[in-house]
PDB file of C-alpha atoms in Angstrom:
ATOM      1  CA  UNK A   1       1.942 -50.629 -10.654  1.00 62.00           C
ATOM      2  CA  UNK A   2       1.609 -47.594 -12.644  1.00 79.00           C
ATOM      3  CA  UNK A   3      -1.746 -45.901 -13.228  1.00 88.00           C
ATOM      4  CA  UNK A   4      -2.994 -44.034 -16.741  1.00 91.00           C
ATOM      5  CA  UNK A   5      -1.318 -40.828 -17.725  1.00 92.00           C
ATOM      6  CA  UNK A   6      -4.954 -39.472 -17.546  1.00 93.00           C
ATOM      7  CA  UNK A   7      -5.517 -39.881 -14.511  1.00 95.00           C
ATOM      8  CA  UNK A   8      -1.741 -38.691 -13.252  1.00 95.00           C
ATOM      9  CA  UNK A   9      -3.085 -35.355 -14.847  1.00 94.00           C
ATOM     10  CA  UNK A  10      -5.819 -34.572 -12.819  1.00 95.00           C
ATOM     11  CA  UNK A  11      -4.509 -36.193  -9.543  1.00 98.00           C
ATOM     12  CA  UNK A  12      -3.690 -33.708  -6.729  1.00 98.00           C
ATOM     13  CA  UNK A  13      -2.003 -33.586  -3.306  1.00 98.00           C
ATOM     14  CA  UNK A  14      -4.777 -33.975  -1.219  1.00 98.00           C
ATOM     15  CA  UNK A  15      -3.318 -31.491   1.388  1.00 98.00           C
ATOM     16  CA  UNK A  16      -1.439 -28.840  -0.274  1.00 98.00           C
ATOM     17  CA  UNK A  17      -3.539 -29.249  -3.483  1.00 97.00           C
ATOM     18  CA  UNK A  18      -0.419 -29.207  -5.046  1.00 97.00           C
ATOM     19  CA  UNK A  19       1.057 -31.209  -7.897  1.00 96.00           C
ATOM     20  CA  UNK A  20       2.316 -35.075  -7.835  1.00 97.00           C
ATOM     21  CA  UNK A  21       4.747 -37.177  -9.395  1.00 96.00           C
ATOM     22  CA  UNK A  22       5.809 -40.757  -9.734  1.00 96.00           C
ATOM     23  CA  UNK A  23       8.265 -41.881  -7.103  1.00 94.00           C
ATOM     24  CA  UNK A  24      11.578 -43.976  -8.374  1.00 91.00           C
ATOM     25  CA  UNK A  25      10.013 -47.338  -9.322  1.00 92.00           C
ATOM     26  CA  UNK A  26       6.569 -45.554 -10.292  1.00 92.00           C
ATOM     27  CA  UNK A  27       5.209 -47.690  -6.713  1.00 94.00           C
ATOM     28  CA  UNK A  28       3.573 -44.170  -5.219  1.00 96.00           C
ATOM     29  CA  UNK A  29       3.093 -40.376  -6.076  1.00 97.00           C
ATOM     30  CA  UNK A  30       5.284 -37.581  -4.228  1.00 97.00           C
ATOM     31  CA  UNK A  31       4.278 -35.087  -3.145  1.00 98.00           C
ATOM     32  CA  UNK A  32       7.744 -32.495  -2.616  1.00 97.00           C
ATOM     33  CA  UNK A  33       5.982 -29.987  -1.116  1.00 97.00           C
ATOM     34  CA  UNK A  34       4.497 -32.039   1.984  1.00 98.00           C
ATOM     35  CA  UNK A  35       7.212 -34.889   1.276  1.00 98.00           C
ATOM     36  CA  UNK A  36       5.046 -37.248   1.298  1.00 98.00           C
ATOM     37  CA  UNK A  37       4.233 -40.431  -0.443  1.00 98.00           C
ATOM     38  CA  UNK A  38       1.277 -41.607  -1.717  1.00 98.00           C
ATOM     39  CA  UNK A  39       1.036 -45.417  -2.330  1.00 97.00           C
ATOM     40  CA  UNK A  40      -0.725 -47.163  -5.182  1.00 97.00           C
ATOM     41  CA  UNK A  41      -2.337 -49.991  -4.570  1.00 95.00           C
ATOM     42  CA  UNK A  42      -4.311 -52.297  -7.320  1.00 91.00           C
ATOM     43  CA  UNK A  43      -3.751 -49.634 -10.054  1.00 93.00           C
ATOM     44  CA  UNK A  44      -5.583 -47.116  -7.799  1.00 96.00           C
ATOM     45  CA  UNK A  45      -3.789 -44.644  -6.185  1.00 98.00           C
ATOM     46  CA  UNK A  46      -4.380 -43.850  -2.167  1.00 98.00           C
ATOM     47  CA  UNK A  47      -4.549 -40.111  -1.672  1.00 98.00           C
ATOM     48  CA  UNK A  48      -5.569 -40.211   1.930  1.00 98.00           C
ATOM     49  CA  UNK A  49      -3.406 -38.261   4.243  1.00 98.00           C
ATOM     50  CA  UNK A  50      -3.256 -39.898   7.362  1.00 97.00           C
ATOM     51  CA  UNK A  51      -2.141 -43.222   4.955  1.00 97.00           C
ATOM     52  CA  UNK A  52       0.678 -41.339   3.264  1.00 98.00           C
ATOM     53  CA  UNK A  53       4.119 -41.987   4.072  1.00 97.00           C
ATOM     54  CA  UNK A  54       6.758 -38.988   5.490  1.00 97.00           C
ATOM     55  CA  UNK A  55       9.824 -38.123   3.577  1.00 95.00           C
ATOM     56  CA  UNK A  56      12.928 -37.039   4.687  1.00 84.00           C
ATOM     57  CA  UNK A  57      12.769 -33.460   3.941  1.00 69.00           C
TER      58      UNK A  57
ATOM     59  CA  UNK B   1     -25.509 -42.894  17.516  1.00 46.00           C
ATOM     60  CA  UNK B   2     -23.142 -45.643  17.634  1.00 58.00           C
ATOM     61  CA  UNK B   3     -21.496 -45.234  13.898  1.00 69.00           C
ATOM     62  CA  UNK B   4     -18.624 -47.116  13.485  1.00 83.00           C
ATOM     63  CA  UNK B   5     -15.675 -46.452  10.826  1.00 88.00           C
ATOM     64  CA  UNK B   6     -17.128 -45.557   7.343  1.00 89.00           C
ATOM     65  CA  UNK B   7     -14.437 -47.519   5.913  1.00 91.00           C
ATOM     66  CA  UNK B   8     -14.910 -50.449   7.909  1.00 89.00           C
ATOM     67  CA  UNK B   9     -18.971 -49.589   6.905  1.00 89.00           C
ATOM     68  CA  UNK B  10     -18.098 -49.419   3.218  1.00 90.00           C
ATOM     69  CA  UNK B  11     -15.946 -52.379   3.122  1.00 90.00           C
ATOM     70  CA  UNK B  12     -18.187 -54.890   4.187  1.00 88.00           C
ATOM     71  CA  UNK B  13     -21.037 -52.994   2.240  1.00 90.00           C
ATOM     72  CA  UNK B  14     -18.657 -53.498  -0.934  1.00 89.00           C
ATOM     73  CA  UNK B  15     -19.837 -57.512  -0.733  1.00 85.00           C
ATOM     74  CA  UNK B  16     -23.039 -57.481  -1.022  1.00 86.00           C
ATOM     75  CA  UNK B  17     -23.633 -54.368  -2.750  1.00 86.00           C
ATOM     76  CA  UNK B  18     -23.946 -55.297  -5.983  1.00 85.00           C
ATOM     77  CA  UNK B  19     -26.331 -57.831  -5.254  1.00 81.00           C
ATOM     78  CA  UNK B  20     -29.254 -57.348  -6.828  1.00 73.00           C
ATOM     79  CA  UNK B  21     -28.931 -53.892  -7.979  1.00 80.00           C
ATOM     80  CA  UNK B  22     -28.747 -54.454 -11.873  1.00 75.00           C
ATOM     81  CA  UNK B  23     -32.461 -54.512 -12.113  1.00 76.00           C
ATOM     82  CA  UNK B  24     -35.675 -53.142 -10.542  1.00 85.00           C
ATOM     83  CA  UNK B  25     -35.228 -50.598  -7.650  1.00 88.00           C
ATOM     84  CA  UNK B  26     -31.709 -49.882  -7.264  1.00 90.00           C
ATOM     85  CA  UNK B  27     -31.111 -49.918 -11.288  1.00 92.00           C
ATOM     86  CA  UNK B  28     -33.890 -47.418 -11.580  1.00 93.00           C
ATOM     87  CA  UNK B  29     -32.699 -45.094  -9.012  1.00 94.00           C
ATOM     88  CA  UNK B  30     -29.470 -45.241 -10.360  1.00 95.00           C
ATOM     89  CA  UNK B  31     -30.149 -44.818 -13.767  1.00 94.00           C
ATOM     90  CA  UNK B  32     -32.111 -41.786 -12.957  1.00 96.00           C
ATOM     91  CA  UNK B  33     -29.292 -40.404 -11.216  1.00 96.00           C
ATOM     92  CA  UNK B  34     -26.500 -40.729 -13.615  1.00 97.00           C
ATOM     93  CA  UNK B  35     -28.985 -39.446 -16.704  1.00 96.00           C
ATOM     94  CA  UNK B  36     -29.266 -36.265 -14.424  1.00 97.00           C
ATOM     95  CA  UNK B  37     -25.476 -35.816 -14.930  1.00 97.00           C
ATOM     96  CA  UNK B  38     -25.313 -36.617 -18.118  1.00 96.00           C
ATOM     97  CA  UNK B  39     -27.796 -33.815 -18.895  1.00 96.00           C
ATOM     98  CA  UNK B  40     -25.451 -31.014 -17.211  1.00 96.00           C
ATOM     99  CA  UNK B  41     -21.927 -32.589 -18.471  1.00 93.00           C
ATOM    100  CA  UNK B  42     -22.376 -33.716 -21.640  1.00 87.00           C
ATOM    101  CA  UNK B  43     -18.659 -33.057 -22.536  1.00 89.00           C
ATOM    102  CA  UNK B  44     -15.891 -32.408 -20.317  1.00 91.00           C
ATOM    103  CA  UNK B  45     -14.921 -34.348 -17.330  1.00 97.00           C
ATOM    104  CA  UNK B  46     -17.108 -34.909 -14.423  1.00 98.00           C
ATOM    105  CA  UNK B  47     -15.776 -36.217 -10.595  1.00 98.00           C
ATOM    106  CA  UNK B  48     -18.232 -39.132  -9.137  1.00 98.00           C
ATOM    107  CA  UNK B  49     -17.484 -38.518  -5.103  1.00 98.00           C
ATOM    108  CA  UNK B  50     -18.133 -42.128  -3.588  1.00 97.00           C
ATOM    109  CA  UNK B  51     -18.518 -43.760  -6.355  1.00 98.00           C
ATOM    110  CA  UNK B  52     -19.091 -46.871  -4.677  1.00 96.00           C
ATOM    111  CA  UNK B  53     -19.173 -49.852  -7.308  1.00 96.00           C
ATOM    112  CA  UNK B  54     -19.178 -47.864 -10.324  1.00 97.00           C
ATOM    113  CA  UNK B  55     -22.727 -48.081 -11.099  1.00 96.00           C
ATOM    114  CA  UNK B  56     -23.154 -44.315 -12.346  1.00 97.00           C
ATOM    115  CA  UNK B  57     -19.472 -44.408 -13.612  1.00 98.00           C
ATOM    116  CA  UNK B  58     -20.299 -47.340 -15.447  1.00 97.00           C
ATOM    117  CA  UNK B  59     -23.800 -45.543 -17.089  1.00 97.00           C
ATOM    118  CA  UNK B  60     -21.880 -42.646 -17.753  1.00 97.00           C
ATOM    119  CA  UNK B  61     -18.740 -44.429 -19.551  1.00 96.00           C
ATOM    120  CA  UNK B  62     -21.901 -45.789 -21.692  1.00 96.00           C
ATOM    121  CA  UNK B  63     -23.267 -42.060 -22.405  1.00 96.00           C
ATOM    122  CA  UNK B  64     -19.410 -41.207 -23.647  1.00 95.00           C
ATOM    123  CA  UNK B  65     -18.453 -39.043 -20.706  1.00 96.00           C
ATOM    124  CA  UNK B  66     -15.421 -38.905 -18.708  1.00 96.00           C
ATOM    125  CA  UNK B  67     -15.502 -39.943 -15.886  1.00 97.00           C
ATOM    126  CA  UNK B  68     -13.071 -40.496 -12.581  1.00 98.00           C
ATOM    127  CA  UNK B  69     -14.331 -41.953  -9.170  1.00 98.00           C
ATOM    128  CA  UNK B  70     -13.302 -41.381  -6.178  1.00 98.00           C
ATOM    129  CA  UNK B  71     -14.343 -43.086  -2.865  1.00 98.00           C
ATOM    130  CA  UNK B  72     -12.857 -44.326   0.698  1.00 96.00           C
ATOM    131  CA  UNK B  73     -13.520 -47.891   0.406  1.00 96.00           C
ATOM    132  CA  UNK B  74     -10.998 -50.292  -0.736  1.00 96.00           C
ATOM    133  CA  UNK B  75     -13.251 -52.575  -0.957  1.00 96.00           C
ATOM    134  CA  UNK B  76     -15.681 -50.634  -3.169  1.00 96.00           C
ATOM    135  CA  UNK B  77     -13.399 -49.643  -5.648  1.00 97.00           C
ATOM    136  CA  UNK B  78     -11.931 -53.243  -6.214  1.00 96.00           C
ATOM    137  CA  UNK B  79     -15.601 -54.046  -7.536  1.00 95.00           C
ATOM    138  CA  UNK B  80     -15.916 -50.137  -9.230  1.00 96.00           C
ATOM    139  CA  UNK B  81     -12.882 -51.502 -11.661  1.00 96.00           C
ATOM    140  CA  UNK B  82     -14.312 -53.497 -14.034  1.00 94.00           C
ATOM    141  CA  UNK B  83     -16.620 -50.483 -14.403  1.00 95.00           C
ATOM    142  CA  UNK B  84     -14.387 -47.481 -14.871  1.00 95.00           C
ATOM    143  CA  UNK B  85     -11.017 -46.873 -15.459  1.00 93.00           C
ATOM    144  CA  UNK B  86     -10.299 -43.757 -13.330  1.00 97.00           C
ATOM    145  CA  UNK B  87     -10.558 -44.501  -9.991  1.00 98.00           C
ATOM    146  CA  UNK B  88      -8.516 -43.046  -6.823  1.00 98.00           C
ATOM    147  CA  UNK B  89      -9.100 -43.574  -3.416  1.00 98.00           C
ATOM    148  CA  UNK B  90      -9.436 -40.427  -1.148  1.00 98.00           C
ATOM    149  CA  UNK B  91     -11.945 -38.380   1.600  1.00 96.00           C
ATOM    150  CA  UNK B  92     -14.586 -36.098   0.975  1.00 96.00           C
ATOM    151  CA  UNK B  93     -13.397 -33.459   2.965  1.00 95.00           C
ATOM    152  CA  UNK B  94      -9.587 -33.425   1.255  1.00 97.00           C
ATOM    153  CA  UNK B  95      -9.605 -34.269  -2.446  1.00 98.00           C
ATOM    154  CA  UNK B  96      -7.108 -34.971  -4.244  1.00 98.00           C
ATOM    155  CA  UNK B  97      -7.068 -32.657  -6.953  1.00 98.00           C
ATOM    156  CA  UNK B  98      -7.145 -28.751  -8.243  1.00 96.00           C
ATOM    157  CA  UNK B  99      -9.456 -26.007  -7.732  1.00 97.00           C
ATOM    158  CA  UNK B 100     -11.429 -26.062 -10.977  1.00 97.00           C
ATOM    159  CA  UNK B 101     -10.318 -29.357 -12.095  1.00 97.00           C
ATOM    160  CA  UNK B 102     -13.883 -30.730 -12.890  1.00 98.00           C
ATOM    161  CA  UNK B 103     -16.823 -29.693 -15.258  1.00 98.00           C
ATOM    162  CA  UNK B 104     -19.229 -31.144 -12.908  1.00 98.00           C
ATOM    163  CA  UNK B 105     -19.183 -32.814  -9.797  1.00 98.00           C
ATOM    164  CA  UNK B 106     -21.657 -35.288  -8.644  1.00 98.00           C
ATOM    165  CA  UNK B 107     -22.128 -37.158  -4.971  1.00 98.00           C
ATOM    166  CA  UNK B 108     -24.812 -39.243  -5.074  1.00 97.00           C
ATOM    167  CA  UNK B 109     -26.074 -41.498  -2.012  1.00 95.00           C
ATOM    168  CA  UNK B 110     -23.271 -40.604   0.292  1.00 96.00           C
ATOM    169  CA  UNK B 111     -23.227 -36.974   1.528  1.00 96.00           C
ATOM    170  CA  UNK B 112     -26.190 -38.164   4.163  1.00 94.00           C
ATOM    171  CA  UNK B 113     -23.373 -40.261   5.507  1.00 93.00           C
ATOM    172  CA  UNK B 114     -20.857 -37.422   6.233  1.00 91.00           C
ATOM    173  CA  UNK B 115     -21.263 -35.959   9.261  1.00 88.00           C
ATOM    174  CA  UNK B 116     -19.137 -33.311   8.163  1.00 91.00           C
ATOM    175  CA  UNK B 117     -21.535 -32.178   5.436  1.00 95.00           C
ATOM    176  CA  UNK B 118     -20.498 -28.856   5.443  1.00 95.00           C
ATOM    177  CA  UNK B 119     -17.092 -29.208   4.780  1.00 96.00           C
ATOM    178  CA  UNK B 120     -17.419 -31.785   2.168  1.00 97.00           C
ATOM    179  CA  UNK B 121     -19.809 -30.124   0.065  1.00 98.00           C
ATOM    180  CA  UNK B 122     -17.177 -26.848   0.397  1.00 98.00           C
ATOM    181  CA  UNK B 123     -15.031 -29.400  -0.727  1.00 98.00           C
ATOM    182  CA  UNK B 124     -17.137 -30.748  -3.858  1.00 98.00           C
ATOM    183  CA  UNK B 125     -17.604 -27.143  -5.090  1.00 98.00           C
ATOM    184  CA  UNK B 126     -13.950 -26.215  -4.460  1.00 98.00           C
ATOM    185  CA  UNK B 127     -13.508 -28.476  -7.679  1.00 98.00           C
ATOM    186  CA  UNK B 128     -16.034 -27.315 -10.334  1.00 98.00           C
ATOM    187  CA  UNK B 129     -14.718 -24.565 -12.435  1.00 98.00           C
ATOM    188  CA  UNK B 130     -16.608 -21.532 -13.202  1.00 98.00           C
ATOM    189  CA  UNK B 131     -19.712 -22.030 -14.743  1.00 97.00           C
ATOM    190  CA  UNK B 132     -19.857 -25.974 -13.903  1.00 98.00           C
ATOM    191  CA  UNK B 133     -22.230 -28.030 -12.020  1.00 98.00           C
ATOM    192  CA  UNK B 134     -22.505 -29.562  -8.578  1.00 98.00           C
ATOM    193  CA  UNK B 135     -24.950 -32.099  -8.471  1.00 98.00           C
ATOM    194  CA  UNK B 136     -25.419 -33.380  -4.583  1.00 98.00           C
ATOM    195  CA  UNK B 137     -28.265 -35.908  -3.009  1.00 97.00           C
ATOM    196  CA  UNK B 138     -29.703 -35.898  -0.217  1.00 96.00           C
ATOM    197  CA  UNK B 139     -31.834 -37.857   1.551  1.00 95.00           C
ATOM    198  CA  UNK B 140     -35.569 -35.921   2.562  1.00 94.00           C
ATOM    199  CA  UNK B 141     -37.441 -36.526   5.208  1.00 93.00           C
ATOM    200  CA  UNK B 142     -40.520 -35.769   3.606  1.00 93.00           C
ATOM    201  CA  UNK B 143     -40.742 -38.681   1.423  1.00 90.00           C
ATOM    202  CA  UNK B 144     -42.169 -41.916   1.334  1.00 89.00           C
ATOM    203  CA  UNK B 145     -38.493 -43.036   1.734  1.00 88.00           C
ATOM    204  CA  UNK B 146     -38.343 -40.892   4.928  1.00 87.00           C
ATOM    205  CA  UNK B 147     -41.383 -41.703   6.468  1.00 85.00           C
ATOM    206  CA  UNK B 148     -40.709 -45.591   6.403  1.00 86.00           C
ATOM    207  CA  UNK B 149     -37.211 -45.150   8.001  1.00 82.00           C
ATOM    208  CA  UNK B 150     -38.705 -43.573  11.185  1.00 79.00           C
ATOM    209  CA  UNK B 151     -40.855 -47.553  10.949  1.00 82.00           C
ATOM    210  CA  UNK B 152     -38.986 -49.818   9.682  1.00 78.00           C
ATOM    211  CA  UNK B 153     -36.023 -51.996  11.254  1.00 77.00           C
ATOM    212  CA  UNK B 154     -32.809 -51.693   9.964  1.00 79.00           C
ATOM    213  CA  UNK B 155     -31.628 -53.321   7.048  1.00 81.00           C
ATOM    214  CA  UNK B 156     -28.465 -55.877   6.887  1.00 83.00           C
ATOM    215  CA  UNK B 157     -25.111 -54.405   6.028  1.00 81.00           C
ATOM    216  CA  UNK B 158     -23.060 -57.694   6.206  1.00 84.00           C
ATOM    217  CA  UNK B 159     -22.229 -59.932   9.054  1.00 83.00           C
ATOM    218  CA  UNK B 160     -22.538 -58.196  12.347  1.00 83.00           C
ATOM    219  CA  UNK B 161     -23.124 -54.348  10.590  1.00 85.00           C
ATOM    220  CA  UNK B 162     -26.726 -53.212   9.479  1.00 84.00           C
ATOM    221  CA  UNK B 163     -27.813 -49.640   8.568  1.00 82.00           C
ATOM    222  CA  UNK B 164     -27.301 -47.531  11.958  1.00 81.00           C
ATOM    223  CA  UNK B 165     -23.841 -48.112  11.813  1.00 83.00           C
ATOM    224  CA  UNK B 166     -23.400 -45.152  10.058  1.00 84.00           C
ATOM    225  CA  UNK B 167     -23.927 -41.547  10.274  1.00 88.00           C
ATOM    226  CA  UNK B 168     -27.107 -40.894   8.321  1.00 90.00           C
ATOM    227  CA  UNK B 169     -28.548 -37.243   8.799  1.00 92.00           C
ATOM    228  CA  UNK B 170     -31.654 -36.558   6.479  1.00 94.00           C
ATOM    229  CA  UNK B 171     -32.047 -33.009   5.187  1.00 95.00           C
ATOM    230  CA  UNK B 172     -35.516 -31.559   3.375  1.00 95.00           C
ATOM    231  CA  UNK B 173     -35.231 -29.857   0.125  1.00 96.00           C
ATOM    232  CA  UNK B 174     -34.899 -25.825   1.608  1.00 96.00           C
ATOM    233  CA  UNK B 175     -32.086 -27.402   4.013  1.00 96.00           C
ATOM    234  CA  UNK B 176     -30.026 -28.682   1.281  1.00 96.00           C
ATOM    235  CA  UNK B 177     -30.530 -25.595  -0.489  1.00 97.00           C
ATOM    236  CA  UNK B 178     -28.969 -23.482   2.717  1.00 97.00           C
ATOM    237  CA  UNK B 179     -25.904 -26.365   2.549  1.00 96.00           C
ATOM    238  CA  UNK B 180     -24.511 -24.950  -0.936  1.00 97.00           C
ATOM    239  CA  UNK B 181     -21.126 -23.688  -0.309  1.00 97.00           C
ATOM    240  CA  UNK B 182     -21.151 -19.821  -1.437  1.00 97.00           C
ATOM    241  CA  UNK B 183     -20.576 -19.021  -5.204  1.00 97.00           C
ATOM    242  CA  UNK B 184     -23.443 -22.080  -6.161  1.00 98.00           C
ATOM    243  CA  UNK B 185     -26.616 -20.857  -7.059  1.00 98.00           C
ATOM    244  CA  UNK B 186     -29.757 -23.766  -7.612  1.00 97.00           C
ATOM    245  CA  UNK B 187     -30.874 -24.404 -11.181  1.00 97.00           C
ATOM    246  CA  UNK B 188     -32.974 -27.331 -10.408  1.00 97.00           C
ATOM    247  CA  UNK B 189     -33.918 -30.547  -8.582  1.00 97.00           C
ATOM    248  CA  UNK B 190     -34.552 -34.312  -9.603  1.00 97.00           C
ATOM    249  CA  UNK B 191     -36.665 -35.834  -7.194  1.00 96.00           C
ATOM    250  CA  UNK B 192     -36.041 -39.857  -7.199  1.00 94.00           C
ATOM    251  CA  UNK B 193     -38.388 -42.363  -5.361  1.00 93.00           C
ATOM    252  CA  UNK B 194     -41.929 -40.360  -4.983  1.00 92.00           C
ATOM    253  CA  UNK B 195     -44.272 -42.751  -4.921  1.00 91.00           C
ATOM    254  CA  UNK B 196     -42.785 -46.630  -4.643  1.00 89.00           C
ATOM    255  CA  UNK B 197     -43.821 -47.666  -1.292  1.00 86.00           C
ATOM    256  CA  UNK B 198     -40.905 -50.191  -1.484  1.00 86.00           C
ATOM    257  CA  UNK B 199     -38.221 -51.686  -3.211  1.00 86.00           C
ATOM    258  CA  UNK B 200     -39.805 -54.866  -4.807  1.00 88.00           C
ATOM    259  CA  UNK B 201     -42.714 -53.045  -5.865  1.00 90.00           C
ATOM    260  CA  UNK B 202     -40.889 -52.390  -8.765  1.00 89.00           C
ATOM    261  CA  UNK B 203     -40.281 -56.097  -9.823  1.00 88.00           C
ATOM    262  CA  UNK B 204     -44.195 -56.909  -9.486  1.00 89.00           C
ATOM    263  CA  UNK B 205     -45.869 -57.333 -12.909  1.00 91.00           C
ATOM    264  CA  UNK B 206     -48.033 -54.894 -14.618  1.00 91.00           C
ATOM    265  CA  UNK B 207     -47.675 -52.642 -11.735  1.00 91.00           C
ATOM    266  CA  UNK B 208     -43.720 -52.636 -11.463  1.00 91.00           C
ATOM    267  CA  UNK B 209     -43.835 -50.841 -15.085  1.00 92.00           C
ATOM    268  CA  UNK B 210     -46.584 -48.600 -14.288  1.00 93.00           C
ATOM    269  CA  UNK B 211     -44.902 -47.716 -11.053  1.00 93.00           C
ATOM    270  CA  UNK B 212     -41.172 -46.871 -13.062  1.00 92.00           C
ATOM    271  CA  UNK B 213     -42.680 -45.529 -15.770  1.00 93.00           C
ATOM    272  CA  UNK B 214     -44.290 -42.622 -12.958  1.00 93.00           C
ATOM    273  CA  UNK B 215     -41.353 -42.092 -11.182  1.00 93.00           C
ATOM    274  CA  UNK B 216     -39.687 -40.780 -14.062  1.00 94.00           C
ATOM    275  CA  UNK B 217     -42.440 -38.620 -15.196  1.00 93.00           C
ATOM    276  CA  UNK B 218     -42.556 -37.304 -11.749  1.00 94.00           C
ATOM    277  CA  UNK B 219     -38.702 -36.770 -11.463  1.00 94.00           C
ATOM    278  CA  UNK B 220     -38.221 -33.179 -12.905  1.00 95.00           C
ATOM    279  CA  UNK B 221     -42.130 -31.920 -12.158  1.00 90.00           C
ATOM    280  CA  UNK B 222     -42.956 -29.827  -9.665  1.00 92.00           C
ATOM    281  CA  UNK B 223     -43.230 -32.404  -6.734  1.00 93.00           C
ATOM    282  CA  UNK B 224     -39.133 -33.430  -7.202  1.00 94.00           C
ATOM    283  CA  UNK B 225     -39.064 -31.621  -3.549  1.00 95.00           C
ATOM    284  CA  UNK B 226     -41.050 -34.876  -2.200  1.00 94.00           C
ATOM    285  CA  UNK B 227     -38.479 -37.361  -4.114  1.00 94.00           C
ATOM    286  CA  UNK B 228     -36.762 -39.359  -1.607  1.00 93.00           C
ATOM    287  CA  UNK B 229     -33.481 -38.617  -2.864  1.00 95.00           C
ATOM    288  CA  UNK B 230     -33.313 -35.238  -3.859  1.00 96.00           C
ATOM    289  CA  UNK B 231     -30.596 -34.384  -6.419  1.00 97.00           C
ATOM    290  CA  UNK B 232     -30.174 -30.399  -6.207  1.00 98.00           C
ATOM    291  CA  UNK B 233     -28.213 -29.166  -9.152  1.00 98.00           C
ATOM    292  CA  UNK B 234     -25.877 -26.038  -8.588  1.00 98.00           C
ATOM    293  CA  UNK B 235     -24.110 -24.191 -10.953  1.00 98.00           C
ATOM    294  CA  UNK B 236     -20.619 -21.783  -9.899  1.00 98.00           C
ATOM    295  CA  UNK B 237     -20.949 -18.734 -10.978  1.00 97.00           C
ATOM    296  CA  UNK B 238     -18.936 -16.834 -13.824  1.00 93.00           C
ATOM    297  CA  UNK B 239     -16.092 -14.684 -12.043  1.00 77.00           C
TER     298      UNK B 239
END
């Protein structure tokens, strides 16, 4: 479920500090520098790394 | 020490948390708290790091400032979101946003739960801009708050979990002050809890009201350094 456009704006990768973006079907943010995905879960996005899922690079 | 996960901790916390806390004690300290925030972020937008249930998002949604919480606990945050609507879950020690990001940045009952205090509160600053505030609690030892823990028997968590299962570190006023992560330079203190010997003393008549009615006067005097929780604000310097 997507979260507020607020929010998107001040949201960060947690490990590169770098900027995120809504995956395909707005489920997680990406993060293309780490590739990694960020899941959202209730309307609130998870920004914890050890829960964030690997992309193929 | 046996602490177990702080997620676990906070998750089972989440429950009961709430219980309890609208009035009396809890409200009090909490009030006090977010009207301490409110003074140095009037405008602007202003990070609450384990924000818990909401309850200083929700005060400070009230006093018209913006507001986003973060906090580790699933289970926290599910009962934060009828209170606020910015809320993300993430860790102390790696935020998820920019350097800068925030006017102010508070952390209120929760950084004498990190063991990695340090790092977290390098963490906090990281994400005031120049010229912001960092507004961080500890707990002191040399309160009335701190002298009962040393007597009294742990309090229930939840089912199975009560308070020593998790880190708790206290840390007097000059301590905290040596904790600031470089660039932050003191402006003042809010001492919470000085004098009420314990929680329902608050809800007794004639003497609850006296009792509140002291603790703020006493807040921002000169004795905040023997407040139980001691609220040390910081502002980043100009560069």
């Amino acid at each position: 479920m997507p979260i507020s456009e607020e929010l998107l704006s001040i949201l960060a990768c947690p490990k590169c500090k770098g900027p995120v973006h809504y995956n395909g079907d707005q489920t997680g943010l990406v993060c293309d520098h780490c590739h990694l995905l960020y899941r959202i879960e209730d309307e609130i996005p998870v920004m914890l790394i050890d829960e964030a899922q690997p992309l193929a690079s | 020490m046996r602490a177990m996960d702080p997620t676990a901790y906070y998750d089972a916390f989440s429950r009961s948390y709430d219980r309890r806390r609208r009035v009396g004690y809890h409200a009090l300290v909490d009030d006090l708290e977010a009207e301490l925030v409110a003074r140095f972020a009037p405008r602007g937008l202003v990070l609450d790091a384990g924000c818990g249930t909401g309850q200083i998002l929700e005060r400070l949604g009230r006093a018209g400032i913006r507001a986003c919480g973060v906090d580790l606990s699933s289970g926290m945050l599910r009962q934060a979101r009828s209170r606020a609507p910015l809320l993300v879950r993430g860790d102390l020690v790696a935020l998820p946003f920019g350097d800068g990001r925030f006017d102010a940045v508070c952390c209120f009952k929760v950084l004498a739960h990190v063991p990695e205090v340090g790092r977290a509160l390098a963490e906090l600053g990281r994400l005031v801009r120049p010229g912001g505030f960092l507004i961080a609690e500890f707990y002191n030892p040399h309160s009335v708050r701190g002298a009962l823990w040393r007597l009294k028997r742990p309090g229930r968590i939840a089912a199975g979990v009560d308070e020593r299962d998790i880190h708790l570190r206290f840390d007097a006023p000059a301590a905290a002050r040596q904790l600031l992560p470089p660039g932050f330079e003191p402006v003042t203190a809010r001492g919470i809890r000085l004098l009420t010997p314990f929680a329902q003393a608050l809800r007794l008549p004639l003497v609850g009201p006296l009792l509140a009615r002291a603790e703020r006067v006493l807040a921002d005097g000169t004795l905040a350094g023997l407040g139980s929780f001691y609220c040390l604000v910081a502002q980043r310097e100009i560069r």
